[in-house]
Short mmCIF file of C-alpha atoms in Angstrom, two decimals:
data_model
loop_
_atom_site.label_atom_id
_atom_site.label_comp_id
_atom_site.label_asym_id
_atom_site.label_seq_id
_atom_site.Cartn_x
_atom_site.Cartn_y
_atom_site.Cartn_z
CA UNK A 23 45.89 -29.01 -1.46
CA UNK A 24 46.77 -31.16 -4.47
CA UNK A 25 43.17 -32.41 -4.62
CA UNK A 26 42.11 -28.91 -5.77
CA UNK A 27 44.57 -29.04 -8.66
CA UNK A 28 43.29 -32.52 -9.58
CA UNK A 29 39.75 -31.13 -9.61
CA UNK A 30 40.56 -28.43 -12.17
CA UNK A 31 42.59 -30.88 -14.28
CA UNK A 32 39.58 -33.20 -14.34
CA UNK A 33 37.27 -30.33 -15.36
CA UNK A 34 39.63 -29.45 -18.20
CA UNK A 35 39.98 -33.05 -19.35
CA UNK A 36 36.32 -34.11 -19.13
CA UNK A 37 34.93 -31.42 -21.45
CA UNK A 38 31.69 -33.25 -22.25
CA UNK A 39 30.77 -33.76 -18.61
CA UNK A 40 31.83 -30.21 -17.77
CA UNK A 41 29.61 -28.75 -20.50
CA UNK A 42 26.68 -30.94 -19.43
CA UNK A 43 26.95 -29.81 -15.80
CA UNK A 44 27.51 -26.21 -16.89
CA UNK A 45 24.30 -26.23 -18.95
CA UNK A 46 22.30 -27.84 -16.13
CA UNK A 47 23.64 -25.42 -13.54
CA UNK A 48 23.04 -22.51 -15.92
CA UNK A 49 19.38 -23.46 -16.35
CA UNK A 50 18.93 -23.97 -12.62
CA UNK A 51 20.73 -20.71 -11.87
CA UNK A 52 18.50 -18.71 -14.20
CA UNK A 53 15.35 -19.98 -12.54
CA UNK A 54 16.75 -19.51 -9.04
CA UNK A 55 17.91 -15.96 -9.77
CA UNK A 56 14.61 -15.12 -11.45
CA UNK A 57 12.73 -16.42 -8.41
CA UNK A 58 14.91 -14.62 -5.87
CA UNK A 59 14.79 -11.39 -7.88
CA UNK A 60 11.01 -11.52 -8.21
CA UNK A 61 10.64 -12.26 -4.50
CA UNK A 62 12.93 -9.42 -3.41
CA UNK A 63 11.55 -6.93 -5.92
CA UNK A 64 7.91 -7.74 -5.17
CA UNK A 65 8.52 -7.23 -1.44
CA UNK A 66 10.03 -3.81 -2.15
CA UNK A 67 7.18 -3.00 -4.54
CA UNK A 68 4.57 -3.89 -1.89
CA UNK A 69 6.17 -1.39 0.51
CA UNK A 70 6.39 1.22 -2.25
CA UNK A 71 2.73 0.62 -3.15
CA UNK A 72 1.70 1.41 0.40
CA UNK A 73 3.92 4.51 0.34
CA UNK A 74 2.38 5.62 -2.97
CA UNK A 75 -1.11 5.31 -1.48
CA UNK A 76 0.01 7.47 1.42
CA UNK A 77 -0.25 7.23 5.18
CA UNK A 78 -3.79 8.59 5.49
CA UNK A 79 -6.44 6.71 7.47
CA UNK A 80 -10.03 7.79 6.89
CA UNK A 81 -12.70 7.62 9.60
CA UNK A 82 -16.26 8.12 8.31
CA UNK A 83 -19.84 7.13 9.08
CA UNK A 84 -21.01 3.78 7.73
CA UNK A 85 -23.74 5.13 5.46
CA UNK A 86 -24.65 1.67 4.20
CA UNK A 87 -25.30 0.37 7.72
CA UNK A 88 -27.30 3.49 8.62
CA UNK A 89 -29.45 3.13 5.49
CA UNK A 90 -30.16 -0.54 6.23
CA UNK A 91 -31.12 0.11 9.85
CA UNK A 92 -33.24 3.10 8.78
CA UNK A 93 -35.19 0.93 6.34
CA UNK A 94 -35.61 -1.72 9.03
CA UNK A 95 -36.93 0.91 11.48
CA UNK A 96 -34.07 0.27 13.90
CA UNK A 97 -33.26 3.98 13.75
CA UNK A 98 -35.25 6.92 12.42
CA UNK A 99 -35.12 10.67 11.93
CA UNK A 100 -35.60 11.25 15.65
CA UNK A 101 -32.58 9.14 16.62
CA UNK A 102 -29.87 11.12 18.37
CA UNK A 103 -26.98 10.64 15.98
CA UNK A 104 -24.43 11.10 18.78
CA UNK A 105 -25.68 7.84 20.32
CA UNK A 106 -24.86 5.75 17.25
CA UNK A 107 -21.94 3.47 18.13
CA UNK A 108 -18.83 4.17 16.10
CA UNK A 109 -20.12 7.34 14.46
CA UNK A 110 -17.18 9.74 13.84
CA UNK A 111 -17.68 11.94 16.88
CA UNK A 112 -14.86 14.27 17.85
CA UNK A 113 -14.61 12.38 21.15
CA UNK A 114 -14.16 9.11 19.23
CA UNK A 115 -11.47 10.60 17.04
CA UNK A 116 -9.58 11.77 20.11
CA UNK A 117 -9.35 8.15 21.25
CA UNK A 118 -7.39 7.37 18.10
CA UNK A 119 -4.79 10.11 18.44
CA UNK A 120 -2.69 8.73 21.29
CA UNK A 121 -0.20 6.83 19.14
CA UNK A 122 3.54 7.01 18.43
CA UNK A 123 2.69 6.48 14.75
CA UNK A 124 0.65 9.69 14.51
CA UNK A 125 1.96 12.61 12.46
CA UNK A 126 -1.12 14.81 12.07
CA UNK A 127 -4.88 14.70 11.85
CA UNK A 128 -7.67 16.64 10.20
CA UNK A 129 -11.21 16.89 11.58
CA UNK A 130 -13.64 17.76 8.82
CA UNK A 131 -17.09 19.02 9.70
CA UNK A 132 -19.42 20.75 7.27
CA UNK A 133 -22.07 23.21 8.39
CA UNK A 134 -24.02 25.87 6.58
CA UNK A 135 -23.77 29.64 6.83
CA UNK A 136 -25.87 32.52 5.60
CA UNK A 137 -24.93 35.98 4.43
CA UNK A 138 -26.92 39.14 3.80
CA UNK A 139 -24.23 40.41 1.44
CA UNK A 140 -22.58 37.54 -0.45
CA UNK A 141 -24.18 36.05 -3.55
CA UNK A 142 -23.71 32.26 -3.73
CA UNK A 143 -22.46 30.56 -6.88
CA UNK A 144 -25.28 28.77 -8.75
CA UNK A 145 -25.41 27.62 -12.38
CA UNK A 146 -28.48 25.38 -12.06
CA UNK A 147 -31.67 26.10 -13.93
CA UNK A 148 -34.00 24.05 -11.69
CA UNK A 149 -34.69 23.91 -7.99
CA UNK A 150 -33.06 21.06 -6.06
CA UNK A 151 -35.17 17.91 -5.75
CA UNK A 152 -35.87 16.03 -2.55
CA UNK A 153 -33.12 13.69 -1.42
CA UNK A 154 -33.94 10.32 0.15
CA UNK A 155 -31.75 8.01 2.15
CA UNK A 156 -31.50 7.10 5.81
CA UNK A 157 -27.91 8.26 6.24
CA UNK A 158 -28.68 11.70 4.81
CA UNK A 159 -31.66 12.13 7.11
CA UNK A 160 -29.94 10.80 10.23
CA UNK A 161 -26.72 12.73 9.63
CA UNK A 162 -28.52 15.90 8.62
CA UNK A 163 -27.36 16.30 5.01
CA UNK A 164 -30.71 15.94 3.27
CA UNK A 165 -31.70 19.60 3.25
CA UNK A 166 -30.03 22.94 2.70
CA UNK A 167 -30.82 25.85 5.00
CA UNK A 168 -27.96 28.20 4.12
CA UNK A 169 -26.41 29.92 1.14
CA UNK A 170 -22.83 28.79 1.72
CA UNK A 171 -21.06 26.10 3.73
CA UNK A 172 -18.06 25.94 6.03
CA UNK A 173 -15.72 22.97 5.96
CA UNK A 174 -13.40 22.75 8.93
CA UNK A 175 -9.79 21.63 9.08
CA UNK A 176 -7.30 20.90 11.86
CA UNK A 177 -3.97 21.15 10.06
CA UNK A 178 -2.39 23.78 7.80
CA UNK A 179 -3.14 21.95 4.55
CA UNK A 180 -6.75 20.72 4.58
CA UNK A 181 -7.43 17.21 3.32
CA UNK A 182 -9.12 18.37 0.10
CA UNK A 183 -5.93 20.22 -0.82
CA UNK A 184 -3.55 17.39 0.02
CA UNK A 185 -5.79 15.00 -1.94
CA UNK A 186 -5.86 17.49 -4.85
CA UNK A 187 -9.63 17.99 -4.78
CA UNK A 188 -8.86 21.68 -4.33
CA UNK A 189 -5.84 23.78 -5.31
CA UNK A 190 -4.72 26.98 -3.61
CA UNK A 191 -4.16 29.58 -6.34
CA UNK A 192 -3.74 32.73 -4.26
CA UNK A 193 -2.89 33.60 -0.68
CA UNK A 194 -1.88 31.05 1.94
CA UNK A 195 -3.06 28.32 4.28
CA UNK A 196 -3.77 28.97 7.95
CA UNK A 197 -0.86 28.91 10.36
CA UNK A 198 -0.60 26.49 13.29
CA UNK A 199 -1.33 29.38 15.64
CA UNK A 200 -4.48 30.40 13.73
CA UNK A 201 -5.68 26.79 13.75
CA UNK A 202 -5.07 26.20 17.47
CA UNK A 203 -6.49 29.61 18.46
CA UNK A 204 -9.61 29.17 16.31
CA UNK A 205 -8.97 32.37 14.36
CA UNK A 206 -11.77 33.54 12.08
CA UNK A 207 -9.86 33.05 8.83
CA UNK A 208 -11.20 31.55 5.62
CA UNK A 209 -10.15 30.15 2.25
CA UNK A 210 -12.80 30.68 -0.44
CA UNK A 211 -13.36 29.32 -3.95
CA UNK A 212 -12.33 31.46 -6.93
CA UNK A 213 -15.82 31.53 -8.51
CA UNK A 214 -17.37 32.78 -5.27
CA UNK A 215 -14.60 35.37 -4.98
CA UNK A 216 -15.14 36.63 -8.54
CA UNK A 217 -18.92 36.88 -8.21
CA UNK A 218 -18.60 38.97 -5.05
CA UNK A 219 -15.44 40.88 -5.96
CA UNK A 220 -13.51 39.44 -3.01
CA UNK A 221 -9.73 39.33 -2.64
CA UNK A 222 -7.21 38.01 -0.14
CA UNK A 223 -7.32 40.25 2.91
CA UNK A 224 -11.00 41.15 2.59
CA UNK A 225 -13.40 40.52 5.47
CA UNK A 226 -16.69 38.65 5.08
CA UNK A 227 -19.68 38.80 7.41
CA UNK A 228 -21.13 35.30 7.78
CA UNK A 229 -23.68 33.73 10.10
CA UNK A 230 -23.17 30.02 10.98
CA UNK A 231 -26.34 27.93 11.30
CA UNK A 232 -24.91 25.33 13.69
CA UNK A 233 -27.29 23.84 16.26
CA UNK A 234 -26.64 25.51 19.60
CA UNK A 235 -25.22 28.71 18.12
CA UNK A 236 -27.13 31.96 18.66
CA UNK A 237 -26.65 32.88 14.98
CA UNK A 238 -24.80 36.14 15.32
CA UNK A 239 -22.83 37.31 12.30
CA UNK A 240 -19.06 36.82 12.52
CA UNK A 241 -16.26 38.52 10.62
CA UNK A 242 -13.97 36.17 8.66
CA UNK A 243 -10.74 37.33 7.02
CA UNK A 244 -9.95 35.81 3.62
CA UNK A 245 -6.40 34.39 3.69
CA UNK A 246 -6.55 32.32 0.51
CA UNK A 247 -8.44 31.61 -2.69
CA UNK A 248 -8.66 28.13 -4.15
CA UNK A 249 -9.94 26.40 -7.25
CA UNK A 250 -12.11 23.31 -6.89
CA UNK A 251 -11.45 20.31 -9.12
CA UNK A 252 -14.39 18.34 -7.73
CA UNK A 253 -16.79 17.13 -10.42
CA UNK A 254 -20.46 16.55 -9.61
CA UNK A 255 -22.72 14.71 -12.05
CA UNK A 256 -25.97 16.33 -13.18
CA UNK A 257 -28.16 13.92 -11.19
CA UNK A 258 -26.38 14.71 -7.94
CA UNK A 259 -26.23 18.41 -8.81
CA UNK A 260 -30.00 18.56 -9.13
CA UNK A 261 -30.41 17.36 -5.54
CA UNK A 262 -28.01 19.85 -3.94
CA UNK A 263 -28.79 23.24 -2.48
CA UNK A 264 -26.39 26.07 -3.23
CA UNK A 265 -24.61 25.64 0.08
CA UNK A 266 -23.53 22.13 -0.89
CA UNK A 267 -21.93 23.13 -4.19
CA UNK A 268 -18.11 22.94 -4.03
CA UNK A 269 -17.86 26.51 -5.33
CA UNK A 270 -19.68 27.74 -2.23
CA UNK A 271 -17.48 25.83 0.21
CA UNK A 272 -15.40 27.93 2.59
CA UNK A 273 -12.56 26.38 4.60
CA UNK A 274 -12.06 27.56 8.17
CA UNK A 275 -10.26 26.10 11.25
CA UNK A 276 -12.19 23.55 13.32
CA UNK A 277 -11.35 25.43 16.52
CA UNK A 278 -13.43 28.39 15.38
CA UNK A 279 -16.23 26.38 16.99
CA UNK A 280 -14.50 26.91 20.34
CA UNK A 281 -14.24 30.61 19.55
CA UNK A 282 -17.97 30.61 18.85
CA UNK A 283 -18.60 29.45 22.43
CA UNK A 284 -18.89 25.69 22.17
CA UNK A 285 -17.68 23.83 25.28
CA UNK A 286 -15.38 20.81 25.20
CA UNK A 287 -18.40 18.59 25.81
CA UNK A 288 -20.27 20.21 22.91
CA UNK A 289 -17.26 19.77 20.65
CA UNK A 290 -16.87 16.13 21.67
CA UNK A 291 -20.43 15.43 20.52
CA UNK A 292 -20.00 16.96 17.07
CA UNK A 293 -20.46 14.39 14.30
CA UNK A 294 -17.70 14.85 11.74
CA UNK A 295 -18.08 14.30 8.03
CA UNK A 296 -14.76 12.54 8.26
CA UNK A 297 -11.53 12.50 10.18
CA UNK A 298 -8.21 11.99 8.44
CA UNK A 299 -5.40 10.54 10.53
CA UNK A 300 -1.98 10.76 8.88
CA UNK A 301 0.78 8.49 10.15
CA UNK A 302 4.50 9.22 10.14
CA UNK A 303 5.19 6.35 7.73
CA UNK A 304 2.86 4.34 5.46
CA UNK A 305 4.48 1.10 6.65
CA UNK A 306 3.07 1.82 10.12
CA UNK A 307 -0.53 1.52 8.95
CA UNK A 308 -0.89 -2.14 9.91
CA UNK A 309 0.60 -1.79 13.42
CA UNK A 310 -1.48 1.36 13.97
CA UNK A 311 -4.68 -0.36 12.89
CA UNK A 312 -3.84 -3.22 15.25
CA UNK A 313 -3.19 -0.79 18.13
CA UNK A 314 -6.60 0.91 17.83
CA UNK A 315 -8.58 -2.28 17.42
CA UNK A 316 -11.29 -2.47 20.06
CA UNK A 317 -11.01 1.17 21.16
CA UNK A 318 -14.29 2.02 19.44
CA UNK A 319 -17.26 -0.19 18.63
CA UNK A 320 -17.52 0.50 14.89
CA UNK A 321 -21.20 -0.37 14.40
CA UNK A 322 -21.95 2.81 12.46
CA UNK A 323 -18.42 3.87 11.58
CA UNK A 324 -15.70 2.82 9.15
CA UNK A 325 -11.95 3.23 9.49
CA UNK A 326 -10.22 2.72 6.16
CA UNK A 327 -6.63 2.97 5.00
CA UNK A 328 -7.22 2.61 1.26
CA UNK A 329 -7.40 -1.12 1.98
CA UNK A 330 -9.30 -2.03 -1.18
CA UNK A 331 -6.95 -0.16 -3.48
CA UNK A 332 -3.92 -1.48 -1.59
CA UNK A 333 -5.11 -5.07 -1.79
CA UNK A 334 -5.89 -4.63 -5.48
CA UNK A 335 -2.40 -3.34 -6.26
CA UNK A 336 -0.31 -5.15 -3.65
CA UNK A 337 -2.21 -8.45 -3.65
CA UNK A 338 -0.80 -9.65 -6.98
CA UNK A 339 2.68 -8.56 -5.89
CA UNK A 340 2.43 -10.53 -2.64
CA UNK A 341 1.13 -13.57 -4.50
CA UNK A 342 3.93 -13.26 -7.01
CA UNK A 343 6.50 -13.09 -4.21
CA UNK A 344 5.06 -16.20 -2.53
CA UNK A 345 5.01 -18.14 -5.79
CA UNK A 346 8.60 -17.16 -6.54
CA UNK A 347 9.73 -18.37 -3.09
CA UNK A 348 8.04 -21.72 -3.72
CA UNK A 349 9.63 -21.84 -7.17
CA UNK A 350 13.11 -21.32 -5.73
CA UNK A 351 12.72 -24.17 -3.25
CA UNK A 352 11.33 -26.51 -5.90
CA UNK A 353 14.22 -25.74 -8.24
CA UNK A 354 16.81 -26.13 -5.48
CA UNK A 355 15.42 -29.51 -4.43
CA UNK A 356 14.84 -30.77 -7.97
CA UNK A 357 18.20 -29.45 -9.16
CA UNK A 358 20.06 -31.06 -6.29
CA UNK A 359 18.26 -34.36 -6.95
CA UNK A 360 19.08 -34.39 -10.67
CA UNK A 361 22.69 -33.41 -10.12
CA UNK A 362 23.00 -36.00 -7.34
CA UNK A 363 21.92 -38.67 -9.80
CA UNK A 364 24.43 -37.48 -12.40
CA UNK A 365 27.21 -37.30 -9.81
CA UNK A 366 26.35 -40.78 -8.52
CA UNK A 367 26.66 -42.20 -12.03
CA UNK A 368 29.93 -40.34 -12.51
CA UNK A 369 31.40 -41.61 -9.24
CA UNK A 370 30.41 -45.14 -10.18
CA UNK A 371 32.33 -44.72 -13.45
CA UNK A 372 35.34 -43.34 -11.56
CA UNK A 373 35.80 -46.31 -9.22
CA UNK A 374 39.14 -47.17 -10.75
CA UNK A 375 40.42 -43.62 -10.23
CA UNK A 376 39.16 -43.65 -6.65
CA UNK A 377 40.78 -47.02 -6.01
CA UNK A 378 44.18 -45.81 -7.23
CA UNK A 379 43.98 -42.65 -5.12
CA UNK A 380 43.07 -44.69 -2.05
CA UNK A 381 45.86 -47.16 -2.79
CA UNK A 382 48.52 -44.45 -2.85
CA UNK A 383 47.32 -43.17 0.51
CA UNK A 384 44.97 -40.31 -0.45
CA UNK A 385 42.37 -39.74 2.25
CA UNK A 386 38.70 -40.28 1.49
CA UNK A 387 38.04 -36.74 2.78
CA UNK A 388 40.30 -35.24 0.08
CA UNK A 389 38.74 -37.39 -2.61
CA UNK A 390 35.29 -36.14 -1.63
CA UNK A 391 36.77 -32.63 -1.47
CA UNK A 392 37.96 -33.01 -5.07
CA UNK A 393 34.44 -33.90 -6.20
CA UNK A 394 33.03 -30.91 -4.29
CA UNK A 395 35.57 -28.53 -5.85
CA UNK A 396 34.79 -29.84 -9.34
CA UNK A 397 31.06 -29.30 -8.92
CA UNK A 398 31.29 -25.98 -7.05
CA UNK A 399 33.68 -24.53 -9.65
CA UNK A 400 31.29 -25.39 -12.48
CA UNK A 401 28.34 -24.12 -10.45
CA UNK A 402 29.99 -20.77 -9.71
CA UNK A 403 30.83 -20.30 -13.39
CA UNK A 404 27.25 -21.12 -14.43
CA UNK A 405 25.71 -18.93 -11.74
CA UNK A 406 28.00 -16.05 -12.69
CA UNK A 407 26.98 -16.32 -16.35
CA UNK A 408 23.31 -16.47 -15.38
CA UNK A 409 23.45 -13.09 -13.63
CA UNK A 410 23.17 -11.53 -17.09
CA UNK A 411 20.07 -13.49 -18.06
CA UNK A 412 18.28 -14.47 -14.84
CA UNK A 413 16.89 -11.01 -14.09
CA UNK A 414 15.61 -10.62 -17.65
CA UNK A 415 13.77 -13.91 -17.25
CA UNK A 416 12.41 -12.61 -13.94
CA UNK A 417 11.06 -9.51 -15.67
CA UNK A 418 9.27 -11.57 -18.32
CA UNK A 419 7.78 -14.00 -15.78
CA UNK A 420 6.65 -11.26 -13.37
CA UNK A 421 5.10 -9.11 -16.11
CA UNK A 422 3.14 -12.02 -17.56
CA UNK A 423 2.00 -13.19 -14.12
CA UNK A 424 0.95 -9.72 -12.96
CA UNK A 425 -1.00 -9.14 -16.18
CA UNK A 426 -2.88 -12.39 -15.54
CA UNK A 427 -3.66 -11.44 -11.93
CA UNK A 428 -4.86 -7.95 -12.83
CA UNK A 429 -7.02 -9.24 -15.68
CA UNK A 430 -9.12 -11.19 -13.17
CA UNK A 431 -9.55 -8.33 -10.68
CA UNK A 432 -12.45 -5.86 -10.63
CA UNK A 433 -12.04 -3.93 -7.40
CA UNK A 434 -14.61 -1.72 -5.74
CA UNK A 435 -12.99 1.39 -4.35
CA UNK A 436 -14.72 3.71 -1.90
CA UNK A 437 -13.82 7.34 -2.44
CA UNK A 438 -14.85 10.07 -0.05
CA UNK A 439 -15.42 13.67 -1.00
CA UNK A 440 -16.45 16.57 1.14
CA UNK A 441 -19.37 15.49 3.31
CA UNK A 442 -20.36 12.47 1.25
CA UNK A 443 -19.42 8.91 0.39
CA UNK A 444 -19.43 7.61 -3.16
CA UNK A 445 -18.74 4.01 -4.15
CA UNK A 446 -17.58 3.35 -7.69
CA UNK A 447 -16.26 0.35 -9.58
CA UNK A 448 -12.77 0.99 -10.83
CA UNK A 449 -11.51 -0.46 -14.10
CA UNK A 450 -8.48 -2.65 -13.26
CA UNK A 451 -6.65 -1.25 -16.28
CA UNK A 452 -6.61 2.16 -14.62
CA UNK A 453 -4.92 0.79 -11.49
CA UNK A 454 -1.27 0.33 -12.37
CA UNK A 455 0.86 -1.52 -9.82
CA UNK A 456 4.20 -0.10 -8.85
CA UNK A 457 6.64 -1.13 -11.56
CA UNK A 458 8.96 -3.92 -10.51
CA UNK A 459 12.48 -2.54 -10.58
CA UNK A 460 15.02 -5.34 -10.97
CA UNK A 461 18.57 -4.60 -9.90
CA UNK A 462 21.53 -6.35 -8.33
CA UNK A 463 20.76 -6.37 -4.63
CA UNK A 464 23.67 -7.56 -2.44
CA UNK A 465 21.40 -9.73 -0.31
CA UNK A 466 19.78 -11.31 -3.37
CA UNK A 467 23.16 -12.07 -4.93
CA UNK A 468 24.39 -13.56 -1.64
CA UNK A 469 21.33 -15.80 -1.45
CA UNK A 470 21.73 -16.65 -5.12
CA UNK A 471 25.34 -17.82 -4.93
CA UNK A 472 24.67 -19.50 -1.60
CA UNK A 473 21.92 -21.50 -3.28
CA UNK A 474 24.35 -22.47 -6.05
CA UNK A 475 26.99 -23.66 -3.60
CA UNK A 476 24.36 -25.47 -1.53
CA UNK A 477 23.00 -27.29 -4.58
CA UNK A 478 26.46 -28.32 -5.74
CA UNK A 479 27.56 -29.54 -2.29
CA UNK A 480 24.35 -31.52 -1.71
CA UNK A 481 24.57 -33.06 -5.18
CA UNK A 482 28.08 -34.33 -4.37
CA UNK A 483 27.92 -35.25 -0.70
CA UNK A 484 25.11 -37.77 -0.97
CA UNK A 485 26.74 -39.83 -3.78
CA UNK A 486 30.17 -39.29 -2.23
CA UNK A 487 29.08 -41.33 0.78
CA UNK A 488 29.84 -44.31 -1.44
CA UNK A 489 33.49 -43.35 -1.35
CA UNK A 490 33.65 -44.01 2.38
CA UNK A 491 32.63 -47.61 1.67
CA UNK A 492 35.14 -48.24 -1.08
CA UNK A 493 37.95 -50.76 -0.48
CA UNK A 494 40.90 -49.95 -2.78
CA UNK A 495 42.10 -53.58 -2.97
CA UNK A 496 38.64 -54.83 -3.93
CA UNK A 497 38.19 -52.05 -6.52
CA UNK A 498 41.52 -52.72 -8.23
CA UNK A 499 40.99 -56.49 -8.12
CA UNK A 500 37.52 -56.22 -9.71
CA UNK A 501 38.86 -53.89 -12.41
CA UNK A 502 41.96 -55.96 -12.95
#
C-alpha cells in the first residue's frame, strides 16, 4: 500500500498543483451540491404543495359549457337536467366512491324552504333583479321561491366549514349516526338565530320546496350555530332572493331526503351543487384521477383537484428541479473533462517519475492507483469544504429562479362557493410557493460525494491509460 503514501507525499510536495485542483474541485462541488440540493428540495416542496392544497376533489357542473350550448339552442329551459352527460348527479358521484384512496365525501345540494314563523335575514333595500344565464336556468338557480335554503352535507364537518367559508361558534356538528339516519337536525347562521331568538336545542318548523315533495312542514332541531365568512359583492347581492343569502343558509344531512320519502332512484337523479371527494393522502390525487378516467362522460361536468393552483405553485418547483438535474450532469461532464485535461498534462510531465517506478518493478496498476488517490483525496477535501457553501448558493439560485418564474405567471383559479361557480384572476404575488427548506439529507450527501469521487476517478482513468503504454527503458533513455 506504499502507493497511497506516495500519493499523499506528492500532494504535500506539489502545493501549487494541489491548490489548483482544490479550487477547481471546490467550484465544481459547490455547483453540484447546489444542483442536488435544489433538485431534492424542490421534489419535497412539490409534495408539500399538494399536501398544503389538500386532498379534496371537486365535482361540479360545467356552467361554461351549459351557457354555450344554451346560447346555441342545443339545450333550453325544458331540457331535463338529469339527462345532461357528466352533470353531478348523485348516481354519478356514487361511481367515483369505489376507490382505496377514498377517505370521505360530501354531497352538497341546495334547495329552498319556507316558514310561517321564521323571519329571513335581509339587509337589501331593493328587490332582486332578474338573473340571466343558461346554467342558472337549466340548473334551476335563477329564481327564488322560498325564504330560506337548506344545504346538505354527507360528513360530520360540511365542506363550507372545512374550507373556512363558515365557522361553528356554538353547538356541534351532526354525528355519523344522524347523518346516515337522515335525522332532522340543522345548523343555522348566527344572524338568522338572533333575528328569530333561536338557540341550540330549539326546534324549527320548515317546509322544503323540493320537486316531488308534498310540502308538509317538518320539525328540525338546531344542533349548532355558525358564522358565515362568505362575502357577496353588491352586484351579485342585488340578484339574489333572501333564500340565497348565506345568512339564510341552513345545513342539514343529505339523507334527510330519504327521510322525506325519496326513493333510491329519486335520490340518484338529484343534481348536486357539488360533490367533494376527500382522499386519504394528497399524493394519491393523480392515481385516483387516473383510476376514475372514463367512468363518466364529463360533457357537462368538471372534476377538479385544485389543478390550476397546484400547477401555478408546483410548476416552477418542478421546472427548477429539472433544470438543477440538467445542471448537475453538465457540471459533472464538464468538470471531468477539464480535470482530465489537467491530469493528462500532469502525467505527461511526470513521465520520468513513472519510468523510474516502472523500472524498479512497480506495477502499472499501483501507479494508476496513486494518481487516483491523489485526485480523490483532493476532491474529498474540496467537496467537504463546499458543504458549508453549496447549500447557500442553492438558496440564492432557487430564490432568484422562482421569482422569475412567478413574475411571468398570471393564473386563473376557479373557486366554488355554495351553489355557484365564480372564476377570478389571482395575482401571482398572493400565491406563495412552499418555501424551499434546505438541509443535509443523507441521500443528497451520498449522491454529492459519489459525484465527487466519480469525477475524480474519470478525470484520472482516461489520461492514466497512457501509463499502460509506457516503456520504462524508452522513457529513461529519452530523458537521459
